Tab-separated table of C-alpha atoms in Angstrom:
chain	number	residue	atom	x	y	z
A	1	UNK	CA	-8.184	21.038	-3.576
A	2	UNK	CA	-9.708	19.918	-5.926
A	3	UNK	CA	-11.468	21.760	-8.709
A	4	UNK	CA	-14.312	19.822	-12.052
A	5	UNK	CA	-15.298	22.468	-14.074
A	6	UNK	CA	-17.299	21.078	-17.096
A	7	UNK	CA	-16.878	21.609	-20.809
A	8	UNK	CA	-20.403	21.443	-23.022
A	9	UNK	CA	-18.849	20.052	-25.992
A	10	UNK	CA	-14.414	18.572	-27.057
A	11	UNK	CA	-13.583	22.142	-28.305
A	12	UNK	CA	-15.490	24.383	-25.947
A	13	UNK	CA	-12.705	26.719	-24.488
A	14	UNK	CA	-14.945	28.046	-21.950
A	15	UNK	CA	-15.884	25.806	-19.123
A	16	UNK	CA	-17.905	25.692	-16.730
A	17	UNK	CA	-17.042	24.448	-12.118
A	18	UNK	CA	-19.419	22.252	-10.896
A	19	UNK	CA	-17.810	21.560	-8.388
A	20	UNK	CA	-15.189	23.435	-5.804
A	21	UNK	CA	-14.358	21.105	-2.966
A	22	UNK	CA	-14.549	24.982	-0.852
A	23	UNK	CA	-17.758	26.628	-1.880
A	24	UNK	CA	-19.215	23.954	-4.349
A	25	UNK	CA	-21.323	20.733	-2.348
A	26	UNK	CA	-23.792	19.641	-6.159
A	27	UNK	CA	-21.372	17.273	-6.129
A	28	UNK	CA	-22.582	13.520	-4.353
A	29	UNK	CA	-20.261	11.583	-5.184
A	30	UNK	CA	-16.359	11.718	-7.330
A	31	UNK	CA	-13.916	9.731	-7.266
A	32	UNK	CA	-11.334	9.622	-9.465
A	33	UNK	CA	-9.144	6.138	-10.484
A	34	UNK	CA	-5.483	7.013	-11.455
A	35	UNK	CA	-3.131	3.970	-12.993
A	36	UNK	CA	0.513	3.598	-13.704
A	37	UNK	CA	-0.964	1.175	-16.941
A	38	UNK	CA	-3.704	1.841	-17.806
A	39	UNK	CA	-6.822	4.472	-19.023
A	40	UNK	CA	-7.769	6.586	-16.140
A	41	UNK	CA	-11.557	6.204	-15.488
A	42	UNK	CA	-13.019	9.643	-13.095
A	43	UNK	CA	-16.376	7.869	-11.243
A	44	UNK	CA	-20.023	11.205	-11.428
A	45	UNK	CA	-22.484	11.504	-9.054
A	46	UNK	CA	-24.706	14.822	-9.181
A	47	UNK	CA	-28.216	16.552	-7.404
A	48	UNK	CA	-30.442	19.141	-9.508
A	49	UNK	CA	-28.340	21.534	-8.659
A	50	UNK	CA	-25.704	20.518	-10.583
A	51	UNK	CA	-25.168	22.393	-13.408
A	52	UNK	CA	-24.815	18.833	-15.647
A	53	UNK	CA	-27.751	17.340	-14.054
A	54	UNK	CA	-29.696	16.418	-17.289
A	55	UNK	CA	-27.312	18.033	-19.927
A	56	UNK	CA	-24.525	15.832	-20.499
A	57	UNK	CA	-23.994	13.959	-23.650
A	58	UNK	CA	-22.152	10.910	-24.315
A	59	UNK	CA	-18.805	11.384	-25.758
A	60	UNK	CA	-19.390	14.893	-26.301
A	61	UNK	CA	-18.984	16.736	-23.240
A	62	UNK	CA	-15.499	17.071	-21.081
A	63	UNK	CA	-14.790	17.636	-18.155
A	64	UNK	CA	-11.064	18.517	-16.587
A	65	UNK	CA	-10.019	17.436	-13.199
A	66	UNK	CA	-7.772	19.839	-11.099
A	67	UNK	CA	-5.833	19.741	-8.099
A	68	UNK	CA	-4.418	23.294	-7.655
A	69	UNK	CA	-3.180	24.931	-11.043
A	70	UNK	CA	-2.346	20.676	-11.886
A	71	UNK	CA	-4.464	19.349	-14.702
A	72	UNK	CA	-4.822	15.585	-12.558
A	73	UNK	CA	-7.406	14.166	-15.324
A	74	UNK	CA	-9.355	15.233	-18.702
A	75	UNK	CA	-11.694	12.623	-20.026
A	76	UNK	CA	-15.135	12.264	-22.193
A	77	UNK	CA	-18.080	10.702	-20.897
A	78	UNK	CA	-19.266	7.900	-21.157
A	79	UNK	CA	-22.187	6.091	-19.979
A	80	UNK	CA	-25.013	8.620	-18.085
A	81	UNK	CA	-26.687	6.250	-15.400
A	82	UNK	CA	-30.835	8.336	-13.822
A	83	UNK	CA	-30.960	7.265	-9.837
A	84	UNK	CA	-33.215	8.365	-7.027
A	85	UNK	CA	-31.944	7.233	-3.909
A	86	UNK	CA	-34.191	6.453	-0.881
A	87	UNK	CA	-33.968	9.421	0.098
A	88	UNK	CA	-36.180	10.862	-2.185
A	89	UNK	CA	-33.352	12.975	-3.875
A	90	UNK	CA	-32.540	12.136	-7.578
A	91	UNK	CA	-29.158	12.007	-8.916
A	92	UNK	CA	-27.281	11.068	-11.983
A	93	UNK	CA	-24.149	9.200	-11.984
A	94	UNK	CA	-21.754	9.907	-15.215
A	95	UNK	CA	-18.333	7.678	-16.026
A	96	UNK	CA	-15.582	9.325	-18.043
A	97	UNK	CA	-12.761	7.466	-19.519
A	98	UNK	CA	-8.804	9.758	-19.923
A	99	UNK	CA	-8.334	11.263	-23.343
A	100	UNK	CA	-5.614	8.956	-23.070
A	101	UNK	CA	-8.884	6.306	-25.240
A	102	UNK	CA	-9.240	8.933	-28.095
A	103	UNK	CA	-6.330	5.867	-29.633
A	104	UNK	CA	-9.002	3.555	-29.449
A	105	UNK	CA	-10.677	5.410	-32.369
A	106	UNK	CA	-8.659	4.435	-35.131
A	107	UNK	CA	-7.610	1.672	-36.332
A	108	UNK	CA	-3.584	0.608	-37.562
A	109	UNK	CA	-3.853	-0.827	-41.701
A	110	UNK	CA	-1.226	-3.875	-42.746
A	111	UNK	CA	1.604	-2.756	-42.436
A	112	UNK	CA	5.951	-4.518	-42.262
A	113	UNK	CA	7.963	-2.032	-40.076
A	114	UNK	CA	11.592	-2.963	-39.833
A	115	UNK	CA	14.953	-1.159	-39.520
A	116	UNK	CA	13.781	1.519	-37.704
A	117	UNK	CA	14.022	2.484	-34.042
A	118	UNK	CA	11.666	1.988	-31.191
A	119	UNK	CA	11.247	5.956	-30.962
A	120	UNK	CA	10.486	6.304	-35.110
A	121	UNK	CA	8.161	3.258	-34.663
A	122	UNK	CA	5.923	4.657	-32.242
A	123	UNK	CA	5.451	8.076	-34.134
A	124	UNK	CA	5.005	6.004	-37.092
A	125	UNK	CA	1.671	4.634	-34.938
A	126	UNK	CA	0.668	7.970	-34.003
A	127	UNK	CA	0.689	9.620	-36.881
A	128	UNK	CA	-1.542	6.916	-38.307
A	129	UNK	CA	-3.461	7.484	-35.779
A	130	UNK	CA	-3.691	11.256	-36.242
A	131	UNK	CA	-5.118	10.880	-39.653
A	132	UNK	CA	-8.100	9.105	-39.035
A	133	UNK	CA	-9.363	11.697	-36.473
A	134	UNK	CA	-10.477	15.172	-35.887
A	135	UNK	CA	-8.320	17.509	-34.128
A	136	UNK	CA	-9.502	17.739	-30.726
A	137	UNK	CA	-8.041	13.897	-31.095
A	138	UNK	CA	-4.991	14.493	-32.318
A	139	UNK	CA	-1.431	13.806	-29.988
A	140	UNK	CA	2.115	15.211	-31.128
A	141	UNK	CA	4.517	12.992	-29.710
A	142	UNK	CA	6.721	14.162	-26.461
A	143	UNK	CA	8.956	12.443	-24.554
A	144	UNK	CA	10.420	8.458	-25.814
A	145	UNK	CA	12.634	7.417	-24.119
A	146	UNK	CA	11.606	3.683	-25.131
A	147	UNK	CA	14.433	1.299	-26.515
A	148	UNK	CA	16.286	-2.393	-27.084
A	149	UNK	CA	19.407	-3.815	-27.027
A	150	UNK	CA	20.095	-3.049	-31.359
A	151	UNK	CA	17.457	-0.001	-31.478
A	152	UNK	CA	16.102	-1.961	-34.188
A	153	UNK	CA	12.814	-2.921	-34.081
A	154	UNK	CA	10.588	-5.875	-36.649
A	155	UNK	CA	7.333	-6.173	-35.969
A	156	UNK	CA	3.901	-6.810	-38.517
A	157	UNK	CA	1.152	-4.331	-37.860
A	158	UNK	CA	-2.839	-5.837	-38.424
A	159	UNK	CA	-5.510	-4.580	-38.398
A	160	UNK	CA	-6.588	-3.373	-34.387
A	161	UNK	CA	-7.087	-0.280	-32.801
A	162	UNK	CA	-4.280	2.191	-32.124
A	163	UNK	CA	-4.027	1.884	-28.228
A	164	UNK	CA	-4.696	-1.991	-28.409
A	165	UNK	CA	-1.756	-2.277	-31.759
A	166	UNK	CA	1.004	-0.492	-29.502
A	167	UNK	CA	0.272	-1.963	-25.872
A	168	UNK	CA	0.448	-5.096	-27.567
A	169	UNK	CA	3.789	-4.638	-30.636
A	170	UNK	CA	6.206	-2.070	-28.014
A	171	UNK	CA	4.560	-1.768	-23.852
A	172	UNK	CA	4.798	-5.945	-24.204
A	173	UNK	CA	7.632	-6.567	-25.346
A	174	UNK	CA	9.653	-3.859	-23.845
A	175	UNK	CA	8.631	-1.919	-21.148
A	176	UNK	CA	7.694	1.411	-20.624
A	177	UNK	CA	3.904	3.349	-19.807
A	178	UNK	CA	1.995	6.165	-21.836
A	179	UNK	CA	1.644	9.673	-19.846
A	180	UNK	CA	-0.914	12.363	-21.752
A	181	UNK	CA	0.549	16.252	-21.434
A	182	UNK	CA	-1.803	19.010	-21.551
A	183	UNK	CA	-0.441	21.691	-22.712
A	184	UNK	CA	-1.496	24.459	-24.212
A	185	UNK	CA	-0.102	23.733	-28.247
A	186	UNK	CA	-3.052	21.112	-27.987
A	187	UNK	CA	-2.485	17.583	-25.886
A	188	UNK	CA	0.935	15.793	-26.490
A	189	UNK	CA	2.027	11.612	-25.289
A	190	UNK	CA	3.983	10.553	-23.811
A	191	UNK	CA	6.213	7.099	-23.682
A	192	UNK	CA	8.540	6.099	-20.969
A	193	UNK	CA	10.864	4.125	-19.620
A	194	UNK	CA	10.641	4.584	-15.922
A	195	UNK	CA	8.038	7.817	-15.758
A	196	UNK	CA	8.681	7.380	-11.458
A	197	UNK	CA	11.201	9.150	-9.401
A	198	UNK	CA	12.247	7.356	-6.238
A	199	UNK	CA	10.660	8.643	-2.677
A	200	UNK	CA	13.609	6.912	-0.360
A	201	UNK	CA	14.163	9.947	2.509
A	202	UNK	CA	11.410	11.976	1.914
A	203	UNK	CA	7.333	11.109	2.431
A	204	UNK	CA	7.468	8.311	4.004
A	205	UNK	CA	4.356	5.915	4.103
A	206	UNK	CA	4.705	5.556	7.836
A	207	UNK	CA	2.472	3.810	10.395
A	208	UNK	CA	1.092	6.357	13.165
A	209	UNK	CA	1.986	8.350	10.523
A	210	UNK	CA	-0.473	8.255	7.605
A	211	UNK	CA	-1.215	5.365	7.663
A	212	UNK	CA	-4.930	4.316	7.846
A	213	UNK	CA	-4.625	0.238	6.933
A	214	UNK	CA	-2.121	-1.842	4.797
A	215	UNK	CA	-2.203	-5.092	3.152
A	216	UNK	CA	0.083	-7.652	2.287
A	217	UNK	CA	-0.378	-10.572	0.176
A	218	UNK	CA	1.587	-13.410	-0.590
A	219	UNK	CA	1.500	-16.273	-2.706
A	220	UNK	CA	4.585	-18.362	-4.515
A	221	UNK	CA	1.740	-20.568	-5.873
A	222	UNK	CA	3.659	-19.922	-9.191
A	223	UNK	CA	6.699	-21.556	-8.824
A	224	UNK	CA	8.087	-23.820	-11.414
A	225	UNK	CA	10.206	-25.707	-8.553
A	226	UNK	CA	11.083	-28.959	-12.136
A	227	UNK	CA	11.412	-26.958	-14.869
A	228	UNK	CA	11.247	-27.572	-19.586
A	229	UNK	CA	12.193	-25.464	-21.379
A	230	UNK	CA	10.904	-25.656	-24.192
A	231	UNK	CA	12.192	-24.127	-27.665
A	232	UNK	CA	11.000	-23.342	-31.282
A	233	UNK	CA	8.017	-25.995	-33.220
A	234	UNK	CA	9.091	-29.492	-34.917
A	235	UNK	CA	7.543	-28.875	-38.118
A	236	UNK	CA	6.230	-32.328	-39.806
A	237	UNK	CA	5.047	-33.661	-42.993
A	238	UNK	CA	0.821	-34.458	-42.205
A	239	UNK	CA	-0.496	-36.302	-44.594
A	240	UNK	CA	-4.045	-36.039	-44.070
A	241	UNK	CA	-3.313	-31.651	-44.748
A	242	UNK	CA	-4.422	-31.519	-40.863
A	243	UNK	CA	-3.676	-27.937	-39.130
A	244	UNK	CA	-4.982	-28.051	-35.571
A	245	UNK	CA	-2.963	-31.289	-35.283
A	246	UNK	CA	0.080	-30.734	-31.692
A	247	UNK	CA	3.240	-30.810	-33.039
A	248	UNK	CA	5.683	-31.469	-31.117
A	249	UNK	CA	8.992	-28.085	-29.872
A	250	UNK	CA	12.738	-28.345	-29.589
A	251	UNK	CA	13.996	-30.038	-26.046
A	252	UNK	CA	16.920	-30.182	-23.878
A	253	UNK	CA	16.906	-34.077	-23.522
A	254	UNK	CA	19.882	-34.848	-26.556
A	255	UNK	CA	21.826	-32.397	-24.456
A	256	UNK	CA	20.837	-32.967	-20.599
A	257	UNK	CA	21.003	-36.747	-19.948
A	258	UNK	CA	18.089	-37.854	-22.241
A	259	UNK	CA	16.071	-35.215	-19.569
A	260	UNK	CA	13.628	-32.476	-21.061
A	261	UNK	CA	13.677	-31.306	-17.564
A	262	UNK	CA	15.731	-29.431	-15.293
A	263	UNK	CA	14.845	-29.688	-11.573
A	264	UNK	CA	15.750	-27.212	-8.707
A	265	UNK	CA	16.675	-29.119	-5.595
A	266	UNK	CA	16.247	-25.849	-3.578
A	267	UNK	CA	12.927	-25.136	-3.863
A	268	UNK	CA	11.585	-28.804	-4.138
A	269	UNK	CA	13.503	-29.188	-0.971
A	270	UNK	CA	10.645	-25.894	0.351
A	271	UNK	CA	7.575	-26.103	-2.380
A	272	UNK	CA	8.073	-29.809	-3.284
A	273	UNK	CA	8.074	-30.867	-6.675
A	274	UNK	CA	6.520	-28.802	-9.050
A	275	UNK	CA	6.334	-28.380	-13.055
A	276	UNK	CA	6.390	-25.874	-15.374
A	277	UNK	CA	7.158	-25.109	-19.251
A	278	UNK	CA	8.405	-21.261	-21.048
A	279	UNK	CA	7.989	-21.159	-24.565
A	280	UNK	CA	11.425	-19.591	-27.113
A	281	UNK	CA	9.586	-19.773	-30.821
A	282	UNK	CA	12.620	-18.261	-31.526
A	283	UNK	CA	15.472	-21.239	-29.674
A	284	UNK	CA	16.124	-23.711	-32.489
A	285	UNK	CA	18.315	-25.617	-30.863
A	286	UNK	CA	19.110	-27.875	-27.934
A	287	UNK	CA	21.793	-26.282	-27.923
A	288	UNK	CA	21.189	-22.278	-27.972
A	289	UNK	CA	17.297	-23.634	-25.525
A	290	UNK	CA	19.686	-24.907	-22.497
A	291	UNK	CA	21.300	-21.796	-22.035
A	292	UNK	CA	18.466	-19.438	-22.009
A	293	UNK	CA	16.707	-22.147	-19.262
A	294	UNK	CA	18.784	-21.528	-17.020
A	295	UNK	CA	19.193	-18.201	-17.033
A	296	UNK	CA	15.447	-18.506	-16.700
A	297	UNK	CA	15.298	-20.138	-13.585
A	298	UNK	CA	18.573	-17.689	-11.985
A	299	UNK	CA	16.702	-15.170	-12.589
A	300	UNK	CA	12.726	-16.501	-11.737
A	301	UNK	CA	11.203	-15.640	-8.116
A	302	UNK	CA	9.780	-17.863	-5.362
A	303	UNK	CA	6.800	-15.591	-4.713
A	304	UNK	CA	5.100	-12.529	-5.626
A	305	UNK	CA	4.101	-9.624	-3.042
A	306	UNK	CA	0.822	-8.397	-3.300
A	307	UNK	CA	0.233	-5.159	-1.502
A	308	UNK	CA	-3.172	-2.568	-1.202
A	309	UNK	CA	-3.098	0.288	1.631
A	310	UNK	CA	-4.567	3.117	2.354
A	311	UNK	CA	-2.877	6.440	3.009
A	312	UNK	CA	-4.015	9.564	4.503
A	313	UNK	CA	-1.957	12.580	2.038
A	314	UNK	CA	-1.077	13.666	5.630
A	315	UNK	CA	2.241	14.384	6.982
A	316	UNK	CA	3.542	15.282	4.046
A	317	UNK	CA	6.425	17.617	2.449
A	318	UNK	CA	3.803	21.133	1.418
A	319	UNK	CA	1.357	20.813	-1.301
A	320	UNK	CA	2.363	17.130	-1.967
A	321	UNK	CA	0.278	15.010	-2.997
A	322	UNK	CA	1.860	10.191	-3.736
A	323	UNK	CA	2.102	10.350	-6.906
A	324	UNK	CA	1.435	7.240	-8.979
A	325	UNK	CA	4.726	6.072	-10.904
A	326	UNK	CA	6.971	6.816	-7.299
A	327	UNK	CA	7.816	4.929	-5.357
A	328	UNK	CA	8.216	5.316	-1.454
A	329	UNK	CA	9.467	4.389	1.843
A	330	UNK	CA	6.847	1.742	3.615
A	331	UNK	CA	7.620	2.082	7.115
A	332	UNK	CA	5.368	-0.243	9.651
A	333	UNK	CA	7.650	-3.861	10.506
A	334	UNK	CA	4.611	-4.966	11.744
A	335	UNK	CA	3.549	-6.079	8.161
A	336	UNK	CA	6.002	-6.089	6.230
A	337	UNK	CA	10.263	-5.095	6.583
A	338	UNK	CA	10.767	-1.907	5.149
A	339	UNK	CA	10.089	-0.497	1.608
A	340	UNK	CA	9.910	0.977	-0.799
A	341	UNK	CA	7.642	0.268	-2.873
A	342	UNK	CA	5.654	1.785	-5.723
A	343	UNK	CA	2.267	3.154	-6.473
A	344	UNK	CA	0.694	1.523	-9.662
A	345	UNK	CA	-2.722	2.866	-8.738
A	346	UNK	CA	-4.452	5.866	-6.817
A	347	UNK	CA	-7.953	5.517	-6.108
A	348	UNK	CA	-9.679	9.606	-4.659
A	349	UNK	CA	-12.405	10.514	-2.681
A	350	UNK	CA	-12.751	14.097	-4.221
A	351	UNK	CA	-15.300	14.638	-0.667
A	352	UNK	CA	-12.670	12.879	1.439
A	353	UNK	CA	-9.369	14.951	-0.318
A	354	UNK	CA	-6.928	13.731	2.070
A	355	UNK	CA	-7.521	9.845	2.618
A	356	UNK	CA	-6.593	7.552	-0.846
A	357	UNK	CA	-6.344	3.876	-2.365
A	358	UNK	CA	-3.162	3.194	-2.496
A	359	UNK	CA	-2.086	0.184	-5.210
A	360	UNK	CA	1.073	-1.749	-4.881
A	361	UNK	CA	3.419	-2.704	-8.592
A	362	UNK	CA	3.728	-7.078	-7.034
A	363	UNK	CA	6.812	-7.557	-5.802
A	364	UNK	CA	8.767	-10.650	-6.650
A	365	UNK	CA	10.913	-12.225	-4.358
A	366	UNK	CA	13.446	-15.022	-4.333
A	367	UNK	CA	14.280	-18.005	-2.048
A	368	UNK	CA	16.232	-16.451	-0.382
A	369	UNK	CA	13.701	-13.638	-0.040
A	370	UNK	CA	10.474	-15.755	0.556
A	371	UNK	CA	12.697	-17.493	3.972
A	372	UNK	CA	13.211	-14.536	5.392
A	373	UNK	CA	11.149	-12.709	4.952
A	374	UNK	CA	9.143	-15.891	6.656
A	375	UNK	CA	11.473	-15.982	9.753
A	376	UNK	CA	11.408	-12.246	9.715
A	377	UNK	CA	7.213	-12.813	10.483
A	378	UNK	CA	7.878	-15.437	13.062
A	379	UNK	CA	10.034	-13.495	15.438
A	380	UNK	CA	7.124	-10.472	14.970
A	381	UNK	CA	4.361	-12.785	15.628
A	382	UNK	CA	6.709	-13.839	19.303
A	383	UNK	CA	7.558	-9.686	19.951
A	384	UNK	CA	3.720	-9.345	19.946
A	385	UNK	CA	2.506	-12.789	21.841
A	386	UNK	CA	5.191	-11.803	24.555
A	387	UNK	CA	3.551	-7.698	24.277
A	388	UNK	CA	0.046	-8.790	25.479
A	389	UNK	CA	0.993	-11.658	27.410
A	390	UNK	CA	2.989	-8.241	29.005
A	391	UNK	CA	0.447	-6.793	28.729
A	392	UNK	CA	-2.337	-8.937	30.579
A	393	UNK	CA	0.421	-9.438	33.323
A	394	UNK	CA	0.155	-5.878	34.373
A	395	UNK	CA	-3.561	-5.228	34.162
A	396	UNK	CA	-3.773	-8.014	36.932
A	397	UNK	CA	-1.343	-6.487	39.301
A	398	UNK	CA	-3.348	-3.359	38.053
A	399	UNK	CA	-6.970	-4.554	38.958
A	400	UNK	CA	-5.720	-6.007	42.537
A	401	UNK	CA	-3.937	-2.580	42.936
A	402	UNK	CA	-7.387	-1.136	41.758
A	403	UNK	CA	-8.818	-3.253	44.032
A	404	UNK	CA	-7.247	-2.417	47.568
A	405	UNK	CA	-7.513	1.171	46.329
A	406	UNK	CA	-11.122	0.966	46.230
A	407	UNK	CA	-11.582	-1.279	50.070
A	408	UNK	CA	-9.672	1.646	51.325
A	409	UNK	CA	-12.313	3.653	50.063
A	410	UNK	CA	-14.704	2.045	51.479
A	411	UNK	CA	-13.620	2.227	54.632
A	412	UNK	CA	-12.325	5.461	54.080
A	413	UNK	CA	-15.910	6.790	53.050
A	414	UNK	CA	-17.712	4.516	56.649
A	415	UNK	CA	-15.025	6.757	59.101
A	416	UNK	CA	-16.512	9.471	57.460
A	417	UNK	CA	-19.984	8.155	57.587
A	418	UNK	CA	-19.545	7.291	61.558
A	419	UNK	CA	-17.351	11.380	61.994
A	420	UNK	CA	-21.238	12.676	60.571
A	421	UNK	CA	-23.551	10.958	62.597
A	422	UNK	CA	-20.713	12.667	66.093
A	423	UNK	CA	-21.419	15.879	64.715
A	424	UNK	CA	-25.432	15.651	64.668
A	425	UNK	CA	-25.194	15.171	68.078
A	426	UNK	CA	-23.172	17.193	68.546
A	427	UNK	CA	-25.337	19.335	67.469
A	428	UNK	CA	-28.677	18.257	68.828
A	429	UNK	CA	-26.249	18.649	72.438
A	430	UNK	CA	-25.450	22.331	71.812
A	431	UNK	CA	-27.641	22.952	74.125
A	432	UNK	CA	-27.279	21.412	77.546
A	433	UNK	CA	-23.133	20.768	76.442
A	434	UNK	CA	-19.522	22.303	78.360
A	435	UNK	CA	-18.630	24.245	75.574
A	436	UNK	CA	-14.675	22.920	76.286
A	437	UNK	CA	-16.771	20.185	75.455
A	438	UNK	CA	-17.062	20.564	72.230
A	439	UNK	CA	-14.554	22.507	71.362
A	440	UNK	CA	-12.182	19.597	72.368
A	441	UNK	CA	-15.273	17.303	70.087
A	442	UNK	CA	-14.936	19.818	67.230
A	443	UNK	CA	-10.486	19.994	67.666
A	444	UNK	CA	-10.934	16.130	67.590
A	445	UNK	CA	-12.689	15.655	64.460
A	446	UNK	CA	-11.282	18.009	62.172
A	447	UNK	CA	-7.594	16.041	63.847
A	448	UNK	CA	-9.513	13.026	62.433
A	449	UNK	CA	-11.001	13.782	59.230
A	450	UNK	CA	-7.218	15.618	57.888
A	451	UNK	CA	-5.519	12.460	59.109
A	452	UNK	CA	-7.506	10.135	56.601
A	453	UNK	CA	-7.726	12.601	53.584
A	454	UNK	CA	-4.085	12.617	53.936
A	455	UNK	CA	-4.524	8.141	53.658
A	456	UNK	CA	-6.610	9.058	50.519
A	457	UNK	CA	-3.931	10.993	49.463
A	458	UNK	CA	-0.737	8.317	50.140
A	459	UNK	CA	-3.209	5.387	48.523
A	460	UNK	CA	-3.925	7.361	44.940
A	461	UNK	CA	0.703	8.040	45.444
A	462	UNK	CA	0.828	4.510	46.181
A	463	UNK	CA	-1.172	3.639	43.252
A	464	UNK	CA	0.973	5.179	41.115
A	465	UNK	CA	4.652	4.154	42.903
A	466	UNK	CA	3.743	0.682	43.239
A	467	UNK	CA	4.692	0.630	40.029
A	468	UNK	CA	7.919	1.836	39.479
A	469	UNK	CA	8.743	-0.463	42.855
A	470	UNK	CA	8.326	-3.612	41.252
A	471	UNK	CA	10.275	-2.386	38.309
A	472	UNK	CA	13.351	-0.831	41.190
A	473	UNK	CA	12.850	-3.994	43.190
A	474	UNK	CA	13.608	-6.332	39.265
A	475	UNK	CA	16.006	-4.158	38.119
A	476	UNK	CA	17.783	-4.817	41.622
A	477	UNK	CA	16.490	-8.253	41.851
A	478	UNK	CA	18.995	-9.151	39.297
A	479	UNK	CA	22.205	-6.765	40.481
A	480	UNK	CA	21.692	-8.962	43.559
A	481	UNK	CA	21.284	-12.554	41.825
A	482	UNK	CA	24.002	-11.786	39.335
A	483	UNK	CA	26.367	-10.606	43.331
A	484	UNK	CA	25.352	-13.898	44.865
A	485	UNK	CA	26.459	-15.321	42.417
A	486	UNK	CA	30.111	-13.924	41.952
A	487	UNK	CA	29.811	-14.231	46.046
A	488	UNK	CA	29.952	-17.907	46.053
A	489	UNK	CA	32.164	-18.222	42.636
A	490	UNK	CA	34.763	-16.247	45.267
A	491	UNK	CA	33.857	-18.597	48.474
A	492	UNK	CA	34.089	-22.119	46.443
A	493	UNK	CA	37.577	-20.686	45.154
A	494	UNK	CA	39.102	-19.621	48.544
A	495	UNK	CA	37.817	-23.139	49.548
A	496	UNK	CA	38.877	-25.128	47.944
A	497	UNK	CA	42.288	-23.175	47.650
A	498	UNK	CA	41.918	-23.984	52.022
A	499	UNK	CA	41.869	-27.428	51.198
A	500	UNK	CA	45.242	-27.955	49.592
A	501	UNK	CA	46.902	-26.185	51.345
A	502	UNK	CA	45.145	-27.898	54.248
A	503	UNK	CA	46.599	-31.339	52.250
A	504	UNK	CA	50.507	-29.999	52.367
């Protein structure tokens, strides 16, 4: 399924396979971490027989991890580590980072950018990067579909590396994700609004099928129930020339009855009073600030969910695995309601290729969703308690049945022992006894043995039938109670009619 190919230098085109899960066992450990919003990494440990042992050169040695014919990871070596294990084996461990990290090796220059689309701005940053690095570190701009309402950006670029500049000037403000593609004609970089897709019906993460473990933490600690909106800084004269003096900001007090905050009663009823603020540096009037505050309140989530899932990649469509950025249906009612969960990180253990640890993107919940989940969780607890109580009662019943069965078996064993004694005595007396009497006794013994064996079979069948009888009896009792109630009602009605007739 997985193969690892090592290249002595970034321009090496031949390479050497150092791991193949089917034939090569020279890797002690291999963990690949694929990330939605950061640089992928790979941790590898090899023993003395592996061709990579003692030959890794930081930033020069590259590896490619494939799943079948698909490239999952291409990266460069960072930190080699040598060690001897407790078993006396010498092992070397290496960290590799994706070639997306090439963007860390270039520095942008100060520039004011305006009247430029997000796509062109992204290409401008990549062009600056390409102008500073050798050919193998350069990227061709591929697909870009991230934009804004005006398809225009106004930015100041400073002296940060290219990767941090893209994160700060584009991703943190417009969203989107970076994706690297290795093609025959070079390395491509895409900037996509959403690279994933939804699997609403296919390949669910399901308990009893491929779900090993799942945890979800509901965190309401960031909720704000008394909101203080703040606008731009109000400039004031500072006669002493000090620059580290705090200045007041625009508030909504003048348009909100003298209060610079807005209470959120429905949240306060659940969480109490929790003060919090948000700043809009580009808002300069209270009249503009208040509508923004009200929209912020409508958009605020009451809680966040933090998920971690361990799943086995079996029970999926042929040749399919869980993909980062894709969303899959999660089905385990004991943990949460069925819902689509987006994978933001995947950890693959190459020595146990079917097992993956999945990190799910944080999900924000409204107050209604938060309360609904809490109610459903309480109901689920009641259901589980009922199941436990029913199982406990069933265990008691089975224990009593087993006790009765054991007593019957003990009695049967005593009868068999008694029969054996009679048989032994019969053998001792066989020389003197009348043969007709002997035959009669043997026939009697045979009949008794047959009866005992039959009884043992009936005892076993009784144990099996007892549970079915109990269930049927409960159903009959319920129906009889209903019939009795109906009959009583009819009798009472007839009696009342008779009383009326007698009075007439």
